[in-house]
Coordinates of N, CA and C and ligand atoms in Angstrom, one line a residue:
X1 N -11.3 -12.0 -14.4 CA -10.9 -12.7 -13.2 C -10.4 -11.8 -12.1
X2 N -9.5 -10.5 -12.4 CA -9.1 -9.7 -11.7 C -10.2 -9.0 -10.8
X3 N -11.3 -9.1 -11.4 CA -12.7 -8.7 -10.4 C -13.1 -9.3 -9.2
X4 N -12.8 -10.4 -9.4 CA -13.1 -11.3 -8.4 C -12.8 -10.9 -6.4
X5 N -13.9 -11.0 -5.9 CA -13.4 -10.3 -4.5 C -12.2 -11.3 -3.8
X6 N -11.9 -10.8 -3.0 CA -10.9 -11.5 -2.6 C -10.8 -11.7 -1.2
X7 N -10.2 -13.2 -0.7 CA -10.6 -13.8 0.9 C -8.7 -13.7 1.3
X8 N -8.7 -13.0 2.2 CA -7.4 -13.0 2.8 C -7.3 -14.2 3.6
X9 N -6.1 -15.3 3.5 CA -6.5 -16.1 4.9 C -4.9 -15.9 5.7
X10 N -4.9 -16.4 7.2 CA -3.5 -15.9 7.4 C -3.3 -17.0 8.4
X11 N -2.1 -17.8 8.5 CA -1.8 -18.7 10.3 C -0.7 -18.2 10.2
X12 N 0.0 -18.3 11.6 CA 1.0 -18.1 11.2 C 2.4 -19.4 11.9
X13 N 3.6 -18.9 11.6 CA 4.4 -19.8 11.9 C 5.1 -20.5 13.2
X14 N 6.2 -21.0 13.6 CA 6.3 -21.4 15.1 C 6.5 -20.3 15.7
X15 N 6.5 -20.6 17.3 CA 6.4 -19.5 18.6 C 7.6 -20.3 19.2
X16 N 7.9 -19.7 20.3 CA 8.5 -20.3 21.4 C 7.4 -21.0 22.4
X17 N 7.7 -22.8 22.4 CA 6.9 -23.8 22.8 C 5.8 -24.2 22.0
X18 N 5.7 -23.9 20.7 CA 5.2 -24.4 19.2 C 5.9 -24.6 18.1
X19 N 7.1 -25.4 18.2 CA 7.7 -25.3 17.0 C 7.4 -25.9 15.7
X20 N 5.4 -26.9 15.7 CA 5.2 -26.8 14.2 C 3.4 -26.0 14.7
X21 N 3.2 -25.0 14.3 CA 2.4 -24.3 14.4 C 1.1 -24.8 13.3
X22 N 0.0 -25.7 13.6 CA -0.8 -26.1 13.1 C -2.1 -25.1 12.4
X23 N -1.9 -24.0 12.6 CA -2.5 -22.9 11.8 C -2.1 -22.6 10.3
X24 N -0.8 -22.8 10.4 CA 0.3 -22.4 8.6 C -0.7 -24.0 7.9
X25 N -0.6 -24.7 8.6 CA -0.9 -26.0 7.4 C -2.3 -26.4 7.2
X26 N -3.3 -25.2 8.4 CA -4.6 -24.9 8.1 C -4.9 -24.3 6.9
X27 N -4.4 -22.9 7.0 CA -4.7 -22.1 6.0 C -4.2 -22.8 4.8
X28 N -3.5 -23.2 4.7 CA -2.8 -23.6 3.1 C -3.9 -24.7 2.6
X29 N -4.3 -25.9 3.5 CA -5.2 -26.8 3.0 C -6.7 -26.3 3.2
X30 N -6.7 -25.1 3.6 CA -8.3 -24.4 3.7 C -8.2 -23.7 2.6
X31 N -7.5 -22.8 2.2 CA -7.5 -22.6 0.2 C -7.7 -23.0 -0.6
X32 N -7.3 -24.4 -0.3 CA -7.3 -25.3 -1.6 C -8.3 -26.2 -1.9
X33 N -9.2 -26.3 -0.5 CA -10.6 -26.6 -0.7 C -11.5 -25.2 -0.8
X34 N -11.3 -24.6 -1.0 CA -11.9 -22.9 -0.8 C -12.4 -22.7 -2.0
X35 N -11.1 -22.3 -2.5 CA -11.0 -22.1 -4.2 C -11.8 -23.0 -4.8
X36 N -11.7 -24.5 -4.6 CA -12.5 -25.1 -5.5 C -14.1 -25.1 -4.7
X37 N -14.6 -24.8 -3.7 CA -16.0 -24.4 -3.3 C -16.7 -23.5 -3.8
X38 N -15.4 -22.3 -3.8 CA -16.2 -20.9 -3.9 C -15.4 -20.2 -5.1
X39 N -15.4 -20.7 -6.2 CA -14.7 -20.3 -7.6 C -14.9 -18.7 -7.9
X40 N -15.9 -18.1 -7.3 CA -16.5 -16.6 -7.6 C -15.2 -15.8 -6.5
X41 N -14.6 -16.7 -6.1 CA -14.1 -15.5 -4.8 C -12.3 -16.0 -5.3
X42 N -11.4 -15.2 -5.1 CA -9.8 -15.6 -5.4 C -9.4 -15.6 -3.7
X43 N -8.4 -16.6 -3.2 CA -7.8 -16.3 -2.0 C -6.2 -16.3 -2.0
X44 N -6.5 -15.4 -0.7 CA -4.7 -15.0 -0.9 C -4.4 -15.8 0.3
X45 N -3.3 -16.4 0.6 CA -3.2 -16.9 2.0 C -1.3 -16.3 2.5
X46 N -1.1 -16.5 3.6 CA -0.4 -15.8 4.1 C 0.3 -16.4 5.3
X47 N 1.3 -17.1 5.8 CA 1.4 -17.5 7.1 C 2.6 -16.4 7.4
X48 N 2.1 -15.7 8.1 CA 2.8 -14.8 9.4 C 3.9 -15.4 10.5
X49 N 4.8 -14.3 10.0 CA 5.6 -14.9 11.3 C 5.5 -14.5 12.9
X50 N 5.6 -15.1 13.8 CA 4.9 -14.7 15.5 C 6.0 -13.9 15.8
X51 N 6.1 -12.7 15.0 CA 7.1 -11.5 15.7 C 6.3 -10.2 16.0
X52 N 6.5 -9.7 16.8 CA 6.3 -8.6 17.3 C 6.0 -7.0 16.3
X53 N 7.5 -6.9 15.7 CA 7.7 -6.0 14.7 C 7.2 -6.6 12.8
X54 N 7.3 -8.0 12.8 CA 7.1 -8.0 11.3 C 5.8 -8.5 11.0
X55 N 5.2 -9.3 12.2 CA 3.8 -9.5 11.4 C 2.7 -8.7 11.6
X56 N 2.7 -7.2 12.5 CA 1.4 -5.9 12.1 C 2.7 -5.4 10.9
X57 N 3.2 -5.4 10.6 CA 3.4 -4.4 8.9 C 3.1 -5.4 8.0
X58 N 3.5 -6.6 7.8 CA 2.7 -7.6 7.3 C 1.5 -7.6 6.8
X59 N 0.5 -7.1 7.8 CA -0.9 -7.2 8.0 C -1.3 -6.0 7.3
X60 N -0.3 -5.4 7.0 CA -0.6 -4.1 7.0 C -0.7 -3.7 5.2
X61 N 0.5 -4.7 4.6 CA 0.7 -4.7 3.6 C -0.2 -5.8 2.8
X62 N -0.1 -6.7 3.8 CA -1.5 -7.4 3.2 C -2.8 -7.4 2.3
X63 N -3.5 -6.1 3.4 CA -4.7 -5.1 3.3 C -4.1 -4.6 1.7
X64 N -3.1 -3.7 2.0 CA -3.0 -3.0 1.0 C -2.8 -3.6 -0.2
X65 N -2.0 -4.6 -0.6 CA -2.0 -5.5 -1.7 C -3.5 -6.1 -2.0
X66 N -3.8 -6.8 -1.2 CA -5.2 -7.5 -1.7 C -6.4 -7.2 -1.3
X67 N -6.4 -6.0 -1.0 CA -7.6 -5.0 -0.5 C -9.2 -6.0 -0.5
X68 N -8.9 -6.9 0.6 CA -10.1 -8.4 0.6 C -11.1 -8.1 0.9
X69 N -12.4 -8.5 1.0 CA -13.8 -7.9 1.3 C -13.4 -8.9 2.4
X70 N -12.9 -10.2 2.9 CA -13.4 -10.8 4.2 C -11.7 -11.0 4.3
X71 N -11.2 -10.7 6.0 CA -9.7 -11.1 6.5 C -10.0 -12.0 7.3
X72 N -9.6 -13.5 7.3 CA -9.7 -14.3 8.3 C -8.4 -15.0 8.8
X73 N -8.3 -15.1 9.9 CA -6.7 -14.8 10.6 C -7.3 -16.2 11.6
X74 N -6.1 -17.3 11.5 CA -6.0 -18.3 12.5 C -4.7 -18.2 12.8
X75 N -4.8 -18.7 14.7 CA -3.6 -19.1 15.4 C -4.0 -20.3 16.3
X76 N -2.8 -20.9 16.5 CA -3.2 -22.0 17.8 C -3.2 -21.4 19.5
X77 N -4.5 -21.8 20.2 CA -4.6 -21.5 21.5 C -4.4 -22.7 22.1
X78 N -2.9 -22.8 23.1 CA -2.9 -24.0 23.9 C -4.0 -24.3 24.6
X79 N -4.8 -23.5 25.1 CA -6.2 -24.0 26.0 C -6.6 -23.7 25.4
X80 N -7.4 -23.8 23.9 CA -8.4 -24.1 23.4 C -8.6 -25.3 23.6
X81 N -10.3 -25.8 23.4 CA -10.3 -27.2 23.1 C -11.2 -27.1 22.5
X82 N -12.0 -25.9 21.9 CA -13.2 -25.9 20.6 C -12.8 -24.6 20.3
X83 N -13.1 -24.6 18.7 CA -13.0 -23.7 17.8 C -12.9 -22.4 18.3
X84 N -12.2 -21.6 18.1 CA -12.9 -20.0 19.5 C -12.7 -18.5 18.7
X85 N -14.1 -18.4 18.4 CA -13.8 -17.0 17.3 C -13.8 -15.8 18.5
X86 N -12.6 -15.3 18.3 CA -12.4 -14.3 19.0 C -13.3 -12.9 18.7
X87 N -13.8 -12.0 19.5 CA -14.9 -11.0 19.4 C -13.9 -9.8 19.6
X88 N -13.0 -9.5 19.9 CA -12.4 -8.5 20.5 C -11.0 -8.6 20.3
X89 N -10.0 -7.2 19.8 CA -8.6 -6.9 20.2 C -8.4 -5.8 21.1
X90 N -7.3 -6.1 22.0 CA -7.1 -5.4 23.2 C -5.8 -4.5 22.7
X91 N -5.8 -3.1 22.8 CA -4.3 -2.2 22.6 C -3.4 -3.0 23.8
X92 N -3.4 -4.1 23.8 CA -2.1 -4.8 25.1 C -0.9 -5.4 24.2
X93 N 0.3 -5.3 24.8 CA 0.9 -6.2 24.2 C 1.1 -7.3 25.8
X94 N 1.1 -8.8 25.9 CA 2.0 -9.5 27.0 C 3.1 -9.2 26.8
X95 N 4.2 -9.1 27.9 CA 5.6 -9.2 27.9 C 6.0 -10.8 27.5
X96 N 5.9 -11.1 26.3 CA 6.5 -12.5 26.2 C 7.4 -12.5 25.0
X97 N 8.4 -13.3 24.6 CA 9.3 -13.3 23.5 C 9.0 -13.8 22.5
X98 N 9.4 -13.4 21.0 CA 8.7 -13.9 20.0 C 9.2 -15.3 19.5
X99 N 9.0 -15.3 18.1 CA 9.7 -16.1 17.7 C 11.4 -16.2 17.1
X100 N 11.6 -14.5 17.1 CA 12.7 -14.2 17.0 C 13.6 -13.7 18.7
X101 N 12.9 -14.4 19.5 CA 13.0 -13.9 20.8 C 13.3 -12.3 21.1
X102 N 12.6 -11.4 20.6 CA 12.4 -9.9 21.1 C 11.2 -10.0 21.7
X103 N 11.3 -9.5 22.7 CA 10.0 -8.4 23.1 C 9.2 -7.2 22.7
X104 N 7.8 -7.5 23.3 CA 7.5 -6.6 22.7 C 7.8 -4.7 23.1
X105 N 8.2 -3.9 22.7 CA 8.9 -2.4 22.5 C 7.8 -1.5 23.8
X106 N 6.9 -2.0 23.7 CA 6.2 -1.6 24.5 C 4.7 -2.1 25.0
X107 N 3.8 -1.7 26.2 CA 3.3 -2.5 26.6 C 1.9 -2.2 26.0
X108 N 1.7 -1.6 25.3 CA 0.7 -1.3 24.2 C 0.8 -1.8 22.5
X109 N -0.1 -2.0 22.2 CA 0.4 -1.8 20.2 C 0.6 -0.9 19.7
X110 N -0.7 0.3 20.3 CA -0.3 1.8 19.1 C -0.4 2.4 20.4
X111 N 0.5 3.9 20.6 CA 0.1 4.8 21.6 C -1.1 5.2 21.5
X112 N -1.9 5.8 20.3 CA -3.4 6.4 20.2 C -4.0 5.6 19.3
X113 N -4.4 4.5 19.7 CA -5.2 3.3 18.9 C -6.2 3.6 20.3
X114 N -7.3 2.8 19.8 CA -8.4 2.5 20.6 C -7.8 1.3 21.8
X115 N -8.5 1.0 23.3 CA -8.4 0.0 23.9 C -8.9 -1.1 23.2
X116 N -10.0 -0.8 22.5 CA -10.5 -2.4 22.4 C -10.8 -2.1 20.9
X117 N -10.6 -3.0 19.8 CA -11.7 -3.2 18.7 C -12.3 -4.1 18.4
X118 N -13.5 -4.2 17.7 CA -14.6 -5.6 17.6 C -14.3 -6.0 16.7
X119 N -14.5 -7.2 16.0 CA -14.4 -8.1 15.0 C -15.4 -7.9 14.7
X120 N -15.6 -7.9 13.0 CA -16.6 -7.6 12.4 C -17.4 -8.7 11.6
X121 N -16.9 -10.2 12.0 CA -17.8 -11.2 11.7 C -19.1 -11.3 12.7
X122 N -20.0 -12.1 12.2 CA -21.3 -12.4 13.3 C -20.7 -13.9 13.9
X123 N -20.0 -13.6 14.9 CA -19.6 -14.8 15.8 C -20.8 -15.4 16.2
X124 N -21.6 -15.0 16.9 CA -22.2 -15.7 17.5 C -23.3 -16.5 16.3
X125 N -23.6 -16.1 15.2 CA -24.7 -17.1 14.4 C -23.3 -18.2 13.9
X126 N -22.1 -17.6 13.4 CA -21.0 -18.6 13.4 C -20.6 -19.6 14.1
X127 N -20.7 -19.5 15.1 CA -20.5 -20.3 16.7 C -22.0 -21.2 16.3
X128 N -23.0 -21.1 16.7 CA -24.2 -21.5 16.2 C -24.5 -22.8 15.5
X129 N -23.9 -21.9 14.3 CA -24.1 -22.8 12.9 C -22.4 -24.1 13.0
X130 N -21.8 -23.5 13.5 CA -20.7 -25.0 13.9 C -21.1 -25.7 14.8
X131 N -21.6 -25.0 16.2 CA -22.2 -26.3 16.7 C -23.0 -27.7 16.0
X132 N -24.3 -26.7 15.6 CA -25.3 -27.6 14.7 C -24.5 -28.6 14.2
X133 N -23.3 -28.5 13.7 CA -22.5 -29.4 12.4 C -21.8 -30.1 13.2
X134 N -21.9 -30.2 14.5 CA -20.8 -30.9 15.1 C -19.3 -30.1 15.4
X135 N -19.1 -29.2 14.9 CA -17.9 -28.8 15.7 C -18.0 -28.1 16.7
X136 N -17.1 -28.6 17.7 CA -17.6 -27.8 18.7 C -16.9 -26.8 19.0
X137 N -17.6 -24.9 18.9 CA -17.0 -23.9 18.8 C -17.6 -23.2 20.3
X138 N -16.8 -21.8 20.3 CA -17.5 -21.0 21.3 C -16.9 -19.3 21.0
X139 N -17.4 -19.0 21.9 CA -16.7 -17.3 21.9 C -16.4 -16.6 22.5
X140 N -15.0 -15.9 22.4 CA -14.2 -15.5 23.3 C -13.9 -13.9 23.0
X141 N -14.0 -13.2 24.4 CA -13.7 -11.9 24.0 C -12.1 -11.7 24.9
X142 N -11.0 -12.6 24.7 CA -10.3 -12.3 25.1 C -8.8 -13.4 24.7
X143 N -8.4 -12.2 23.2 CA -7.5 -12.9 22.7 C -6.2 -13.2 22.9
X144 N -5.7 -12.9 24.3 CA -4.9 -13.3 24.7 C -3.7 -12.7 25.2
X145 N -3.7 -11.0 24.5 CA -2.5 -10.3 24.6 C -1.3 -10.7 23.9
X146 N -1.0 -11.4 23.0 CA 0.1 -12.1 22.0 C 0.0 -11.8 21.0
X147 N 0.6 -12.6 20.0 CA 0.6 -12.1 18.4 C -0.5 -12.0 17.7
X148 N -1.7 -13.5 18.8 CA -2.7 -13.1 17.7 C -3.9 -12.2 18.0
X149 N -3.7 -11.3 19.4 CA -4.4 -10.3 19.9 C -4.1 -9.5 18.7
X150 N -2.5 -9.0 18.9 CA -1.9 -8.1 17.8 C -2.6 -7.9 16.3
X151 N -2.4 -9.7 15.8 CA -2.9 -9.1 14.4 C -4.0 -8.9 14.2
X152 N -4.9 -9.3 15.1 CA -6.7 -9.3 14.7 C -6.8 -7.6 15.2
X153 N -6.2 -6.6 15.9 CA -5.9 -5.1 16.6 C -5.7 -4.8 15.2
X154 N -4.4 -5.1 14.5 CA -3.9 -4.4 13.5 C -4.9 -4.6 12.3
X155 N -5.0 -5.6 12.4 CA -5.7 -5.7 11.2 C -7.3 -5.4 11.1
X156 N -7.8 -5.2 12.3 CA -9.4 -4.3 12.4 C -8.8 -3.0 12.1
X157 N -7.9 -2.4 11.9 CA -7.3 -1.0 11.9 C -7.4 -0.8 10.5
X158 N -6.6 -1.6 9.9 CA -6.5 -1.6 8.3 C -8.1 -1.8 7.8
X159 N -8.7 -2.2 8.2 CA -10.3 -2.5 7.9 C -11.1 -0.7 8.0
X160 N -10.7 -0.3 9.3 CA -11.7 0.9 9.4 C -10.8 1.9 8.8
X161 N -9.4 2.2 8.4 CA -9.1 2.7 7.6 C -9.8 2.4 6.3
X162 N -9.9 1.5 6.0 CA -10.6 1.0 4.4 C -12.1 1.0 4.3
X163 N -12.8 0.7 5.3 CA -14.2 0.9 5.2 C -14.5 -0.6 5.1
X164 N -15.4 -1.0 4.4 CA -16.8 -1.6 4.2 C -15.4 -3.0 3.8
X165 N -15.3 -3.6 5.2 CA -15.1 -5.1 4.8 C -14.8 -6.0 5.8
X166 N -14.9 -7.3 6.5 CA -15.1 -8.0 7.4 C -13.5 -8.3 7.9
X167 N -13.3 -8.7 9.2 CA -12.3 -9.4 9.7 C -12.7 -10.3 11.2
X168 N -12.2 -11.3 10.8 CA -12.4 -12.0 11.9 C -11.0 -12.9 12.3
X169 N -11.3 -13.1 13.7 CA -10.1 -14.1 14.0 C -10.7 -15.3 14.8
X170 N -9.5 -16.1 14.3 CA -10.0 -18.1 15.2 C -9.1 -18.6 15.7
X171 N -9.2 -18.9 16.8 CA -8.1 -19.7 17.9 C -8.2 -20.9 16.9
X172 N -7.9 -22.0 17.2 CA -8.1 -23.4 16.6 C -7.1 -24.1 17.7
X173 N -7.1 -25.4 18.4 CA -6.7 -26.1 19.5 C -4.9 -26.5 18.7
X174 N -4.4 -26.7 19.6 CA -2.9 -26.5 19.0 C -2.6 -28.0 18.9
X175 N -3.1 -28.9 19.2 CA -3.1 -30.5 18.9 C -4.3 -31.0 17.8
X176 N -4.2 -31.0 16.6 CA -5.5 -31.0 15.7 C -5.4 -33.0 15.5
X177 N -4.7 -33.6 16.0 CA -4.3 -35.1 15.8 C -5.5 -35.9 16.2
X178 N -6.8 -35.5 17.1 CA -7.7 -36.3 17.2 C -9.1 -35.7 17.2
X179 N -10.4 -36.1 16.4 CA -11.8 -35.7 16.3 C -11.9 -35.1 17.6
X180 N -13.1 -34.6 18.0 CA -13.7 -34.2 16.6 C -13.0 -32.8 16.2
X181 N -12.2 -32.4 16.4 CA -11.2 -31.7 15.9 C -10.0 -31.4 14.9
X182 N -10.3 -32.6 14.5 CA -8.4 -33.1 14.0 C -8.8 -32.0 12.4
X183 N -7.5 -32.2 12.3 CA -7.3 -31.4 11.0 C -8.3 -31.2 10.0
X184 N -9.0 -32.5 9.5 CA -10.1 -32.4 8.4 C -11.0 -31.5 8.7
X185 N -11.4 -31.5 10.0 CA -12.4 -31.2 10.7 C -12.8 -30.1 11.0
X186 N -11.5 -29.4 11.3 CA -10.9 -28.3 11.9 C -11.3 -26.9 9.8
X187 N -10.7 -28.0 9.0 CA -10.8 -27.2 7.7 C -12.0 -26.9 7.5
X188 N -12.6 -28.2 7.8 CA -14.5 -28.2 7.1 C -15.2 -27.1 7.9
X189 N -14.4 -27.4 8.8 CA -15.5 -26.0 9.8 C -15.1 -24.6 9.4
X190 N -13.5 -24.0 9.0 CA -13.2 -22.9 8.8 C -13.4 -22.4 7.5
X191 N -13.9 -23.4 6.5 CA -14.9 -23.4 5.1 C -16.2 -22.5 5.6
X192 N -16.7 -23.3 6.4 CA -18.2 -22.7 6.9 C -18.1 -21.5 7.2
X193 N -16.8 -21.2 8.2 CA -17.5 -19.9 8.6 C -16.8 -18.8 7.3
X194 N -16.3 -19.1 6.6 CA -15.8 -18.2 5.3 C -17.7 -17.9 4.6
X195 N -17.9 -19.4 4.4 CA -19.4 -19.1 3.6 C -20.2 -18.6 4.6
X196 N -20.0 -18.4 5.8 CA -21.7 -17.4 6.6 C -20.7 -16.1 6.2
X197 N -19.5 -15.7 6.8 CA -19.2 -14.5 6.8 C -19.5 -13.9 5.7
X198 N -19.4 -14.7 4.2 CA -19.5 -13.6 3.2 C -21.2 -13.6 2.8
X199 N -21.8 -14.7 3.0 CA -23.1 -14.9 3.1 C -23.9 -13.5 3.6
X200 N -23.3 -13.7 4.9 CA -23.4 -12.2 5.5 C -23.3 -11.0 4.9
X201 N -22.2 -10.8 4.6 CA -21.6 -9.4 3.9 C -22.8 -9.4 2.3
X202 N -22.5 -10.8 2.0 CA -23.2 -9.8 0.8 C -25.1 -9.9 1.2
X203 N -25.4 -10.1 2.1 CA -27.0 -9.7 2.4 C -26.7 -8.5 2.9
X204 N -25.8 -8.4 3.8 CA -26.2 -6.7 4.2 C -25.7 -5.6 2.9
X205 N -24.9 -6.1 2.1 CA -24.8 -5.2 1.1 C -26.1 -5.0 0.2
X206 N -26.9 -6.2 -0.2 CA -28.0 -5.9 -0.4 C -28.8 -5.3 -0.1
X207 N -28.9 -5.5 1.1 CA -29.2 -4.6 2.0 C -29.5 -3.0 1.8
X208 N -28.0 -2.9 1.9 CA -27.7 -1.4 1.3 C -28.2 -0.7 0.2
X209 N -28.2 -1.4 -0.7 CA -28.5 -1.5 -2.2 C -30.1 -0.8 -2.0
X210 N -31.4 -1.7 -1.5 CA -32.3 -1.7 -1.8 C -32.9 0.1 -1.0
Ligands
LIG25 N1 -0.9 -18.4 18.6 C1 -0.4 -17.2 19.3 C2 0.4 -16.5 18.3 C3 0.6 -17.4 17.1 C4 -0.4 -18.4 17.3 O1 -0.6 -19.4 16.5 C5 -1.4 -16.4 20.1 O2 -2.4 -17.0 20.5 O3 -1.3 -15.2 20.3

């Protein structure tokens, strides 16, 4: 069983002007239909707290404990209003306060990090294949400069440090209380894109192989 690859999932907790953060109670009820979908794969789930300083070391330890072949990271975007897999992290931090009300230390994440890193899911056949199903998704290359710019930055870092494994990140709409969105909906869809992303990974590893 210890073989088993492993799916990191992450939301994280309240912000200032979210104090029940509808991502924590994503991830937890997206495992537990997961697990029983996809019994070959073990998931670790994770809700992060929206601080500045603890959730990239978090992310960091994360990696290194569960060394996952797929990292999938949700947050809520107040203007979202469809699914929105984010394509890109920006070295920005916004000047805004956390959840422990600090700021961020400076107006960057790393001094010598790259400006920009890509997400290494196939967003756009992901986007695609949710439409088809009725949810309505899209794609954004612009995560916002906040925590969850931050973690999807840090956590493509931990990835190219480690090599050969996927990360992606998903806005999800910060009111899940009505279709075709609402919570159920919102899970069934972030099932799917677990099953293309690894779908993915393991054809291109075949790939490799041949
Ligand atoms: N959304 C914030 C951080 C935590 C969350 O759920 C963001 O979009 O950066």
């Amino acid at each position: 069983m210890g073989s088993r690859p492993t799916v990191l999932l992450t939301g994280f907790g309240p912000f200032p002007g979210v104090p029940t953060n509808a991502s924590g109670e994503l991830v937890r009820k997206l495992a537990r239909t997961a697990r029983r979908a996809l019994p070959e794969f073990r998931f670790a789930v994770a809700i992060l707290p929206t601080e500045w300083n603890r959730a990239p070391r978090l992310i960091a330890n994360l990696h290194e404990r569960h060394r996952p072949l797929l990292a999938l990271h949700f947050g809520v975007a107040g203007t979202a209003k469809t699914i929105r897999l984010e394509t890109e992290a920006a070295n920005i931090c916004r000047v805004a306060p956390d959840a422990a009300g600090t700021l961020p230390a400076s107006a960057q994440l790393t001094e010598d990090g790259p400006a920009v890193r890509r997400s290494s899911i196939a967003a756009p056949a992901i986007t695609a294949a949710l439409n088809a199903k009725g949810y309505p998704s899209s794609i954004s290359n612009d995560a916002g400069g906040y925590l969850c710019n931050a973690v999807l930055y840090h956590s493509l870092a931990a990835a190219e440090a480690r090599g050969d494994l996927l990360v992606g990140f998903v806005h999800i709409p910060q009111d899940l209380s009505e279709p075709p969105l609402d919570m159920t909906a919102v899970s069934a869809a972030a099932l799917e894109i677990i099953k293309i992303a690894l779908d993915m990974a393991s054809a291109e590893s075949s790939l490799t192989l041949v």
